[in-house]
PDB file of C-alpha atoms in Angstrom:
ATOM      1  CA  UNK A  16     -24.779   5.733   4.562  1.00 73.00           C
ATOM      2  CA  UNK A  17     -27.912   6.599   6.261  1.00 76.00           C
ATOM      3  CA  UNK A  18     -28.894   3.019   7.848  1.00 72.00           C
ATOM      4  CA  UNK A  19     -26.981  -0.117   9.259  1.00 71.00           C
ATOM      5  CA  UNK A  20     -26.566  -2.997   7.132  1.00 69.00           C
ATOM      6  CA  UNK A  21     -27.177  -6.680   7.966  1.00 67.00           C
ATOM      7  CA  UNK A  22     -24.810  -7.926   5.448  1.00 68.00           C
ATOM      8  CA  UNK A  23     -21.977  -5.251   5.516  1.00 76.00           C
ATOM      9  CA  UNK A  24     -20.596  -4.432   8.401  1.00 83.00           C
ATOM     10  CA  UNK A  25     -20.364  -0.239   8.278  1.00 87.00           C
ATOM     11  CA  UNK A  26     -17.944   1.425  10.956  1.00 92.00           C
ATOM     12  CA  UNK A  27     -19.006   3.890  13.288  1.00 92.00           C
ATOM     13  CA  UNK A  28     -17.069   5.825  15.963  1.00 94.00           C
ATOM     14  CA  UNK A  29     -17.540   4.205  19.863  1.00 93.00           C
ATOM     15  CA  UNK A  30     -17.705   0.910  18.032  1.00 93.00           C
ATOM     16  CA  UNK A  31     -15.881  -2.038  19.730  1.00 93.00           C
ATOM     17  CA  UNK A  32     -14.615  -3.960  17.031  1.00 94.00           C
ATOM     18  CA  UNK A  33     -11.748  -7.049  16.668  1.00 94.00           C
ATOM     19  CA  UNK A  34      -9.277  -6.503  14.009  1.00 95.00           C
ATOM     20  CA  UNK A  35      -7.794  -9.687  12.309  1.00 93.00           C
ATOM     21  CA  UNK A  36      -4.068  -8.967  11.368  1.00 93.00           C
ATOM     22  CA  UNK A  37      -3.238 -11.894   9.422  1.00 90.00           C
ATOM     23  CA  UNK A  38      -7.071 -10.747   7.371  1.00 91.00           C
ATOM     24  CA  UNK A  39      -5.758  -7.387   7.076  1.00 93.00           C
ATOM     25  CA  UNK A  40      -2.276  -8.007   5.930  1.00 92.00           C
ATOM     26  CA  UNK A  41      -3.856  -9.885   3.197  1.00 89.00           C
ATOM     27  CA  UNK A  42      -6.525  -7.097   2.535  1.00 90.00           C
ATOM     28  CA  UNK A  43      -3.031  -4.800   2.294  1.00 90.00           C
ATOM     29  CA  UNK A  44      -1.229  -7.038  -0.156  1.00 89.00           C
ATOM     30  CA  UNK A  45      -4.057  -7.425  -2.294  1.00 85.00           C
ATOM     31  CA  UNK A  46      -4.643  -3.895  -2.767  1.00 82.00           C
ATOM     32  CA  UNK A  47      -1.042  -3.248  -2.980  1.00 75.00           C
ATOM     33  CA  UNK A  48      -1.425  -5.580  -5.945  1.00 61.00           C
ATOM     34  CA  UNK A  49      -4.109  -3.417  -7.468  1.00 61.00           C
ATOM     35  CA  UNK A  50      -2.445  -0.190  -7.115  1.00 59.00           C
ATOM     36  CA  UNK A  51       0.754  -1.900  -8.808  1.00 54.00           C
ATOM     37  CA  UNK A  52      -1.482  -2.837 -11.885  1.00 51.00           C
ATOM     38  CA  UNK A  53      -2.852   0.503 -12.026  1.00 49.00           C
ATOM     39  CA  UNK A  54      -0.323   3.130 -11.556  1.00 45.00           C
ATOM     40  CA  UNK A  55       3.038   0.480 -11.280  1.00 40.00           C
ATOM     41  CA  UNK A  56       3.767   2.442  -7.654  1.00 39.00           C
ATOM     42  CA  UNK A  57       3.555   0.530  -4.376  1.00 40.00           C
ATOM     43  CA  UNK A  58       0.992   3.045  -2.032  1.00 40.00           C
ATOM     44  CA  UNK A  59       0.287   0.815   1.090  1.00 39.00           C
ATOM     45  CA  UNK A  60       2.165   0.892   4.175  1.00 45.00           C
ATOM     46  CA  UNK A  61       1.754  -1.905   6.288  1.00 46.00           C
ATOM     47  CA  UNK A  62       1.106  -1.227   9.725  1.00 50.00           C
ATOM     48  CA  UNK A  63       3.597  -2.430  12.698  1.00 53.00           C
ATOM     49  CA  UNK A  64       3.777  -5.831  13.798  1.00 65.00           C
ATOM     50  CA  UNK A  65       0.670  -6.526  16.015  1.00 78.00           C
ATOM     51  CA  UNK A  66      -1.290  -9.240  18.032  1.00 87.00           C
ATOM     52  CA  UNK A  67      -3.261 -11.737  15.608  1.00 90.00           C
ATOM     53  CA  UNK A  68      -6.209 -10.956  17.475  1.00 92.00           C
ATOM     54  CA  UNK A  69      -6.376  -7.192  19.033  1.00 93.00           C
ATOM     55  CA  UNK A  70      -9.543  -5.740  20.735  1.00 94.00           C
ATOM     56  CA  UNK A  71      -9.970  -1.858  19.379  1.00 95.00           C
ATOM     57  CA  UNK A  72     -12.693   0.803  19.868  1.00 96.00           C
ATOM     58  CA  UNK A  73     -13.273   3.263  16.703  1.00 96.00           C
ATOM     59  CA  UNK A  74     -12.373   6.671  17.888  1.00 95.00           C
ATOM     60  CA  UNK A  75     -12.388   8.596  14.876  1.00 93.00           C
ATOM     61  CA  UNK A  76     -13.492   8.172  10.974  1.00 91.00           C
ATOM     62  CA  UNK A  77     -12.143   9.978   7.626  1.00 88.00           C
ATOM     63  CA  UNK A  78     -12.775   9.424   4.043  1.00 84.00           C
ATOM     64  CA  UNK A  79      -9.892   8.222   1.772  1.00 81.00           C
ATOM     65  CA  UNK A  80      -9.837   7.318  -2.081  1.00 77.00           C
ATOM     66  CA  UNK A  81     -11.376   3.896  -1.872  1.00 76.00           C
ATOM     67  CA  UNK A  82     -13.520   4.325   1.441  1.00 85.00           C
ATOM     68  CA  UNK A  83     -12.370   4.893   5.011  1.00 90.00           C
ATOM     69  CA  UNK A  84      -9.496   5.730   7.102  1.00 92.00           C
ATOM     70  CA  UNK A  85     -10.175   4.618  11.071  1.00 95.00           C
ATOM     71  CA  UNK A  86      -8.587   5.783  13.963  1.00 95.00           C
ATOM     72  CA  UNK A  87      -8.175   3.075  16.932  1.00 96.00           C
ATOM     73  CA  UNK A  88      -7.650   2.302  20.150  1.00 95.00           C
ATOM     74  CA  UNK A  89      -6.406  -0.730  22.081  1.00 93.00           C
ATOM     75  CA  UNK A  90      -6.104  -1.391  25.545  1.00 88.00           C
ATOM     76  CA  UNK A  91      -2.444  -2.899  25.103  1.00 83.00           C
ATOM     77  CA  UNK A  92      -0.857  -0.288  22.621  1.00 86.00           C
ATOM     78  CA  UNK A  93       0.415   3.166  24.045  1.00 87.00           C
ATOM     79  CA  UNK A  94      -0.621   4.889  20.047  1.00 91.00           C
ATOM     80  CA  UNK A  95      -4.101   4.406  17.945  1.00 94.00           C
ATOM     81  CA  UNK A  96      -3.839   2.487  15.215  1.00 93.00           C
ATOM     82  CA  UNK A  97      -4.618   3.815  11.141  1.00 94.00           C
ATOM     83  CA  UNK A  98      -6.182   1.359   8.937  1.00 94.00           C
ATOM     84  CA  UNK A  99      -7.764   1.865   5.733  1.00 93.00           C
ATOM     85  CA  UNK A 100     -11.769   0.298   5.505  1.00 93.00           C
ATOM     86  CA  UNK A 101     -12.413  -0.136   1.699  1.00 90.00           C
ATOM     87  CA  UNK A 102     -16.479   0.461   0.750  1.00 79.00           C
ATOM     88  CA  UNK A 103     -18.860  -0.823  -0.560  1.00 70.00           C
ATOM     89  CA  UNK A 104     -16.504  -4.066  -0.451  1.00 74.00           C
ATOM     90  CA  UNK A 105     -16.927  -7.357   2.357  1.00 74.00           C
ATOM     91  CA  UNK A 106     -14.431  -6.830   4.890  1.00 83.00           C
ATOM     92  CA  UNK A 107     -13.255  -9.299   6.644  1.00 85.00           C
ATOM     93  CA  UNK A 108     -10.352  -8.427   9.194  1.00 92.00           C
ATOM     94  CA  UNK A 109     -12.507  -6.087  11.057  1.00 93.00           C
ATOM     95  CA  UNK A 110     -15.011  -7.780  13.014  1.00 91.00           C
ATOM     96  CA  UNK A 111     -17.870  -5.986  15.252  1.00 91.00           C
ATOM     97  CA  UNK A 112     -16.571  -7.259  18.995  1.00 91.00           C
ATOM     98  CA  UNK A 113     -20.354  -8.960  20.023  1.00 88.00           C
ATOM     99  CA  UNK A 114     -20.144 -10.496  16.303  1.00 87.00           C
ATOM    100  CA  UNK A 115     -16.802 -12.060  17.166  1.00 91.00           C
ATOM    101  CA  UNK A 116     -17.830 -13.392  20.534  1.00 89.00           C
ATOM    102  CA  UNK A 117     -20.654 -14.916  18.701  1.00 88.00           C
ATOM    103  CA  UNK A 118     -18.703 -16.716  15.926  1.00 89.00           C
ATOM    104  CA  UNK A 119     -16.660 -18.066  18.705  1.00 88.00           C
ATOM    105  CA  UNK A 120     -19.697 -19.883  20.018  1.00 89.00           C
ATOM    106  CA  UNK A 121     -20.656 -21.417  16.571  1.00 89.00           C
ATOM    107  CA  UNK A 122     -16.637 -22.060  16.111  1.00 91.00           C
ATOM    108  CA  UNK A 123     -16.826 -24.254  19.047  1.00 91.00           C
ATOM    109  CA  UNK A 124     -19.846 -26.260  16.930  1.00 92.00           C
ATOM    110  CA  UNK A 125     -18.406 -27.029  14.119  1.00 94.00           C
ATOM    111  CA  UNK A 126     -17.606 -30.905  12.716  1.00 95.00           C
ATOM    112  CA  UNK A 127     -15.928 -32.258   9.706  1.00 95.00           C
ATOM    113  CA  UNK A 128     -18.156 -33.164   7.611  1.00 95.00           C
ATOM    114  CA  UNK A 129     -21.258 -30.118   8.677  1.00 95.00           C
ATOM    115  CA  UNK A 130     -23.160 -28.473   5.744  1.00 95.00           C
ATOM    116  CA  UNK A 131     -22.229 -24.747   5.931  1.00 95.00           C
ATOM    117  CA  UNK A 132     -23.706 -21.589   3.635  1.00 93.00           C
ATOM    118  CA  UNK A 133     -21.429 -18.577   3.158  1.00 91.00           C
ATOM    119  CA  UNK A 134     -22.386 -15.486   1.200  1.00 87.00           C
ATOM    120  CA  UNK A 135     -19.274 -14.574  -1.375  1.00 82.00           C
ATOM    121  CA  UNK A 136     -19.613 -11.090  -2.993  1.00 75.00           C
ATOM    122  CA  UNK A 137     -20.629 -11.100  -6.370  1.00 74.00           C
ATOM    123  CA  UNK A 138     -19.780  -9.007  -9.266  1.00 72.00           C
ATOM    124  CA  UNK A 139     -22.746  -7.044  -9.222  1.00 71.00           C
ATOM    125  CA  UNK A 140     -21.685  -5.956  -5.456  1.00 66.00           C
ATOM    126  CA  UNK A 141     -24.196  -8.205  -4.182  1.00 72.00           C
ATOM    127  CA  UNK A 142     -23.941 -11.227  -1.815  1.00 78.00           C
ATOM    128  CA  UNK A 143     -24.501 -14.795  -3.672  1.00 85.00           C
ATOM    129  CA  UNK A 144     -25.095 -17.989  -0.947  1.00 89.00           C
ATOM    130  CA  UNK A 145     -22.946 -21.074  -1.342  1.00 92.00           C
ATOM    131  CA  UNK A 146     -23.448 -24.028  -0.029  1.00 94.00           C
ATOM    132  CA  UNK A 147     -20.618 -26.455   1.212  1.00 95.00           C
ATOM    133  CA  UNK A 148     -19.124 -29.327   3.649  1.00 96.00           C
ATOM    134  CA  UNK A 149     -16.134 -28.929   6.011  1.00 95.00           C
ATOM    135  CA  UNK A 150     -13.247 -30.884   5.287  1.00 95.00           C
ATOM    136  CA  UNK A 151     -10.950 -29.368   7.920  1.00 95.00           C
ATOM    137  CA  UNK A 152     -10.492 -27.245  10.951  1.00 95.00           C
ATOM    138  CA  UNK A 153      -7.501 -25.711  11.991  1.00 94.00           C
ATOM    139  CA  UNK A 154      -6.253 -26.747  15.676  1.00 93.00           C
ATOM    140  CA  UNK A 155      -5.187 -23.468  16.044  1.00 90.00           C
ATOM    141  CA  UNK A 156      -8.559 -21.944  15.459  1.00 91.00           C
ATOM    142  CA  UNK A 157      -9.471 -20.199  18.606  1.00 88.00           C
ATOM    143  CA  UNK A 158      -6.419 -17.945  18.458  1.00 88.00           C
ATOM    144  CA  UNK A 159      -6.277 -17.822  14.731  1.00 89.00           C
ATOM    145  CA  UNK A 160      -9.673 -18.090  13.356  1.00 91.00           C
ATOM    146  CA  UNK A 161      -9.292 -16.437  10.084  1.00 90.00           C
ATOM    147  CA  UNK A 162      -9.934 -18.407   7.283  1.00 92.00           C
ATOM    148  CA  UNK A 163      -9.189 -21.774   9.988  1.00 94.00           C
ATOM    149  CA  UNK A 164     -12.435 -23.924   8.102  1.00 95.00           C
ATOM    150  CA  UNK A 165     -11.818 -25.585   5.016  1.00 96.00           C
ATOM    151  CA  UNK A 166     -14.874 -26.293   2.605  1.00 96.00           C
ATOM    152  CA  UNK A 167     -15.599 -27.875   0.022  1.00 95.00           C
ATOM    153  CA  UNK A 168     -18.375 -26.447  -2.308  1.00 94.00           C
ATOM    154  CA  UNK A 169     -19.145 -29.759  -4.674  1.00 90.00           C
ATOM    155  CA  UNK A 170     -17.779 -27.996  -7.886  1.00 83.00           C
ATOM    156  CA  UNK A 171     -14.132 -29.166  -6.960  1.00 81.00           C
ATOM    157  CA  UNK A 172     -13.073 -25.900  -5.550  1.00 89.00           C
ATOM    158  CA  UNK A 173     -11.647 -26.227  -1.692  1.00 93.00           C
ATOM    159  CA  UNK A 174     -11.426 -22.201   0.147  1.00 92.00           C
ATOM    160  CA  UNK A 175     -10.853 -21.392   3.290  1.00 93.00           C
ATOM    161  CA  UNK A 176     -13.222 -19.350   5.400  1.00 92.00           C
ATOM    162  CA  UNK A 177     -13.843 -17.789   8.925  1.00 92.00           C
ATOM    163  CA  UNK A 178     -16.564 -18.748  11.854  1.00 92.00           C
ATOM    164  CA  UNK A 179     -18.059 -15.362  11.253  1.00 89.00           C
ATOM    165  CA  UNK A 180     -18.606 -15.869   7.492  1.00 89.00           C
ATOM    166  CA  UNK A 181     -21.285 -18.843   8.343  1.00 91.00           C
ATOM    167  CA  UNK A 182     -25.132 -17.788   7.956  1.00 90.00           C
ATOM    168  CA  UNK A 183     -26.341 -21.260   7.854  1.00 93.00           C
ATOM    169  CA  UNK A 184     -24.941 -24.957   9.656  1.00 94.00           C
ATOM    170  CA  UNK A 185     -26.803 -27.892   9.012  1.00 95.00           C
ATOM    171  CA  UNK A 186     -29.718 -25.978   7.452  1.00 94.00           C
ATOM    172  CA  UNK A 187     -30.581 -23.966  10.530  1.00 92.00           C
ATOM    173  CA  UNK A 188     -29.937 -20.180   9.647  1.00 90.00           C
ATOM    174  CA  UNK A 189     -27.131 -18.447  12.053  1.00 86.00           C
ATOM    175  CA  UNK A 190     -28.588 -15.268  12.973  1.00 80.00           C
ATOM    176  CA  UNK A 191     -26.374 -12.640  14.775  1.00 76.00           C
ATOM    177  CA  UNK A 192     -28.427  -9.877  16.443  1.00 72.00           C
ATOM    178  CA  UNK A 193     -26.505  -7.230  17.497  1.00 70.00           C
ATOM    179  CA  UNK A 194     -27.241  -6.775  21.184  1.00 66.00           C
ATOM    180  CA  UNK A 195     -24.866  -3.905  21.635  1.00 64.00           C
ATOM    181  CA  UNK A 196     -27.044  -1.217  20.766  1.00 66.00           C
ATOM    182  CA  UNK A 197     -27.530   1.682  23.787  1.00 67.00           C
ATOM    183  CA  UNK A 198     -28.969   4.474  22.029  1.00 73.00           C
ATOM    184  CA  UNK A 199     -32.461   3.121  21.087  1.00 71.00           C
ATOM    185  CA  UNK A 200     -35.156   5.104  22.444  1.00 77.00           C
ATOM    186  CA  UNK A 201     -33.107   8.653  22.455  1.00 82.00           C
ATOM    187  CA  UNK A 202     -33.426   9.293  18.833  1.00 84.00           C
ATOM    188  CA  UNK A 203     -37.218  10.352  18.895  1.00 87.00           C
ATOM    189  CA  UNK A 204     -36.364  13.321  21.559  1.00 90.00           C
ATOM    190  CA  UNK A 205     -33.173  14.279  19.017  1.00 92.00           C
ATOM    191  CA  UNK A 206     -34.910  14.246  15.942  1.00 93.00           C
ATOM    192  CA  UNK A 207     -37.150  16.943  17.394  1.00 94.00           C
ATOM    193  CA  UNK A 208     -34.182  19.212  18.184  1.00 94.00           C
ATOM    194  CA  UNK A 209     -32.602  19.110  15.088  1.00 95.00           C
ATOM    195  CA  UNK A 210     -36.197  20.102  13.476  1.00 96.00           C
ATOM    196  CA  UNK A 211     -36.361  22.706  16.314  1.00 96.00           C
ATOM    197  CA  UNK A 212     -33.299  23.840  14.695  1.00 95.00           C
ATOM    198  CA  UNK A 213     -34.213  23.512  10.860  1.00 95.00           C
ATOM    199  CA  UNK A 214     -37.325  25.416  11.782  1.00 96.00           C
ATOM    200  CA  UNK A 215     -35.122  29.204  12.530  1.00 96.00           C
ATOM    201  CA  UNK A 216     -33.233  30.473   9.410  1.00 96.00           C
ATOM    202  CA  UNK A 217     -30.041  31.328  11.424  1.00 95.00           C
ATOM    203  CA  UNK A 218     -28.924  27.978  10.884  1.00 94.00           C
ATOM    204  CA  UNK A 219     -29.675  27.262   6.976  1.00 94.00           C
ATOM    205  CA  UNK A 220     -26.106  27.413   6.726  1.00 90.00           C
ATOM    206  CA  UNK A 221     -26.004  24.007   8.533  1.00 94.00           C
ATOM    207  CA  UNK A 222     -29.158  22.511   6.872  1.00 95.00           C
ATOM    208  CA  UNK A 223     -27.339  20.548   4.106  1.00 93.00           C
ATOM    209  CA  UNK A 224     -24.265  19.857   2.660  1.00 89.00           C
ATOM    210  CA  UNK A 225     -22.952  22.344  -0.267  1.00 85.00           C
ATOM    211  CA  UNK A 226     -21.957  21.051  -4.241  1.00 86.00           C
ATOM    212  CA  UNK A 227     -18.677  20.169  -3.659  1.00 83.00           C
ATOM    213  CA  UNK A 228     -18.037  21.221  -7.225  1.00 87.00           C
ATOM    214  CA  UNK A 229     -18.635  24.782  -6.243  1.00 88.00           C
ATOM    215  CA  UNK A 230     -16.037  25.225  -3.739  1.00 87.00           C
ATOM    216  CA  UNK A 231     -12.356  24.564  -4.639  1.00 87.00           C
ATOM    217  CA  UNK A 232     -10.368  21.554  -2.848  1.00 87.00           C
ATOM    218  CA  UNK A 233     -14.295  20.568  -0.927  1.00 85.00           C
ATOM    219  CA  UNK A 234     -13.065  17.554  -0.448  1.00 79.00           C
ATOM    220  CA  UNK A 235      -9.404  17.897   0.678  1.00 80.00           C
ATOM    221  CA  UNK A 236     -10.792  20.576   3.551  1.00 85.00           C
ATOM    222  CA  UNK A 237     -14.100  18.713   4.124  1.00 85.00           C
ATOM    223  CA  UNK A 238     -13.058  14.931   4.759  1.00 79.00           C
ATOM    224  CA  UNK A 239     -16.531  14.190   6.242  1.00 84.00           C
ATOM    225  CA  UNK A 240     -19.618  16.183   5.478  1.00 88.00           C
ATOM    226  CA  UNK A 241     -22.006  16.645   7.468  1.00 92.00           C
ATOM    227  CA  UNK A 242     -25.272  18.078   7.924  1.00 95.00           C
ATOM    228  CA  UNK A 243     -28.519  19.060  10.222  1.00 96.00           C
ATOM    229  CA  UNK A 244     -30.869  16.947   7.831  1.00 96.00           C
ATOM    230  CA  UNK A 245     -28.266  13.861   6.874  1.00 94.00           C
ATOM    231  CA  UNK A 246     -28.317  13.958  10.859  1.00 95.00           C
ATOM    232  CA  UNK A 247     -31.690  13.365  11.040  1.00 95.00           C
ATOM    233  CA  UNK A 248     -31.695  11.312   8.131  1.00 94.00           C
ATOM    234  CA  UNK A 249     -29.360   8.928  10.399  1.00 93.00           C
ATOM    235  CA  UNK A 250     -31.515   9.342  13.563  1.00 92.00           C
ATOM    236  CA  UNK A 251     -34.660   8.532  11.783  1.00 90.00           C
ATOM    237  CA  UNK A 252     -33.365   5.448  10.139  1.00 87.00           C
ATOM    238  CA  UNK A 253     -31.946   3.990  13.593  1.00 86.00           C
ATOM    239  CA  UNK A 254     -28.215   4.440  11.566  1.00 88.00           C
ATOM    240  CA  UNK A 255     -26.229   4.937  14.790  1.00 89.00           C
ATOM    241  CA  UNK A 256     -25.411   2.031  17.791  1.00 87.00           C
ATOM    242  CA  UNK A 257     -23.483   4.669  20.109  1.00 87.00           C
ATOM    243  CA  UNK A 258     -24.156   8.197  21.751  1.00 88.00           C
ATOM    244  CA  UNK A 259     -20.068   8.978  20.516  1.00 91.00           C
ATOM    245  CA  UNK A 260     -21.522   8.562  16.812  1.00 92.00           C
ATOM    246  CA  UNK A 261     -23.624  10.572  17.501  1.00 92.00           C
ATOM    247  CA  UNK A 262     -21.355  12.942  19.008  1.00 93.00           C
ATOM    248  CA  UNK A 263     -18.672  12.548  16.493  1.00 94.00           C
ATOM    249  CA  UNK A 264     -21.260  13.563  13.858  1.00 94.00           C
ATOM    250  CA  UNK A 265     -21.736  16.771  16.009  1.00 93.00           C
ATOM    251  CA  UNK A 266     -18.785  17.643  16.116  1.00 92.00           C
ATOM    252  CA  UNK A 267     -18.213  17.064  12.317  1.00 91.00           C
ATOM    253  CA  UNK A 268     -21.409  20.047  11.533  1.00 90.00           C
TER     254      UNK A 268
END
């Protein structure tokens, strides 16, 4: 990825993030489900017994065979915590930590009975808008807000679904702006040393990432590439939130 995306929520190390247990149990046991139809061997570990609701910063990023292993920290465990981030797919037990805060707002909104639009993933990968009514809350939903709302969508069907899942109540669009930004402004004076650096030939070894298909095990050594112009690729687009992705990405060339 090269840019942020509105509609899927993309990782990045220095990111404050919540992470849903209940959400990503069930993530877990449905993909435990998939390898089982695939290869008939159980692959996913689930992780120790956690909060419901537990407060974690990104501190480091990996590649795996369906998207992304994170690293995390928490200010109440002594150990970061592994979890595996599946992409291009909607994700829904880890939750950007301003986005959360916000849904907790509209949460505290909601009525029986309140016209609601949620964007399901569609089989074309892209996001399709249905529209609904809730028919029940959860008392419990401030501590356990996954998939607290029941709708119904007019065709029958009754799901469940999550505050931050909402992008429209009553017909007036819910629009979450992500105000946790801090590196806007830097990436001008940073995309003009990494062309200070493109510009000498002692570092075309770092300009862009090699075939992997001419190097034996690439991707086993490599887990992230990385390169000077994907870097400025990233700074251009306005890709990164924090000055550790930045870092991180750094570190990685």
């Amino acid at each position: 990825s090269i840019a942020c995306d509105d509609s899927f929520f993309i990782p990045q190390v220095g990111d404050e993030v919540v992470l849903i247990y209940s959400a990503y149990l069930k993530y877990l046991e449905n993909s435990q489900d998939d390898d089982d139809d695939e290869s008939g061997s159980k692959s996913t570990k689930k992780t120790d017994k956690m909060a419901e609701i537990t407060r974690c910063i990104i501190q480091q990023i990996a590649s795996s065979e369906d998207g992304l292993e994170l690293k995390m920290s928490a200010p109440n465990l002594t150990s970061w915590i592994t979890i595996r981030f599946p992409i291009p797919e909607e994700v829904t037990f880890l939750i950007p930590l301003n986005k959360f805060k916000f849904a907790k707002k509209i949460g505290k909104s909601l009525n029986l009975g309140d016209k609601v639009i949620v964007p399901f993933v569609s089989e074309d990968g892209g996001l399709t808008p249905y529209t609904g009514n809730i028919t029940e809350i959860s008392p419990k939903w401030k501590n356990a807000p996954f998939e607290s709302i029941k709708v119904d969508w007019g065709n029958g069907e009754i799901t469940n679904i999550s505050p931050w899942e909402i992008v429209s109540l009553n017909d007036t669009e819910i629009k979450y702006v992500d105000t946790s930004i801090c590196v806007e402004g830097i990436e001008i004076g940073m995309i003009a040393a990494v062309d200070a650096l493109l510009s000498q030939s002692k570092y075309d070894l770092f300009r862009s990432v090699p075939n992997p298909d001419e190097f034996k095990d690439y991707e086993k050594i490599v887990s992230c590439p990385m390169s000077l112009l994907f870097l400025r690729e990233r700074l251009e687009s306005g890709y990164y939130r924090t000055p550790e992705a930045i870092h991180f990405d750094i570190q990685l060339i």
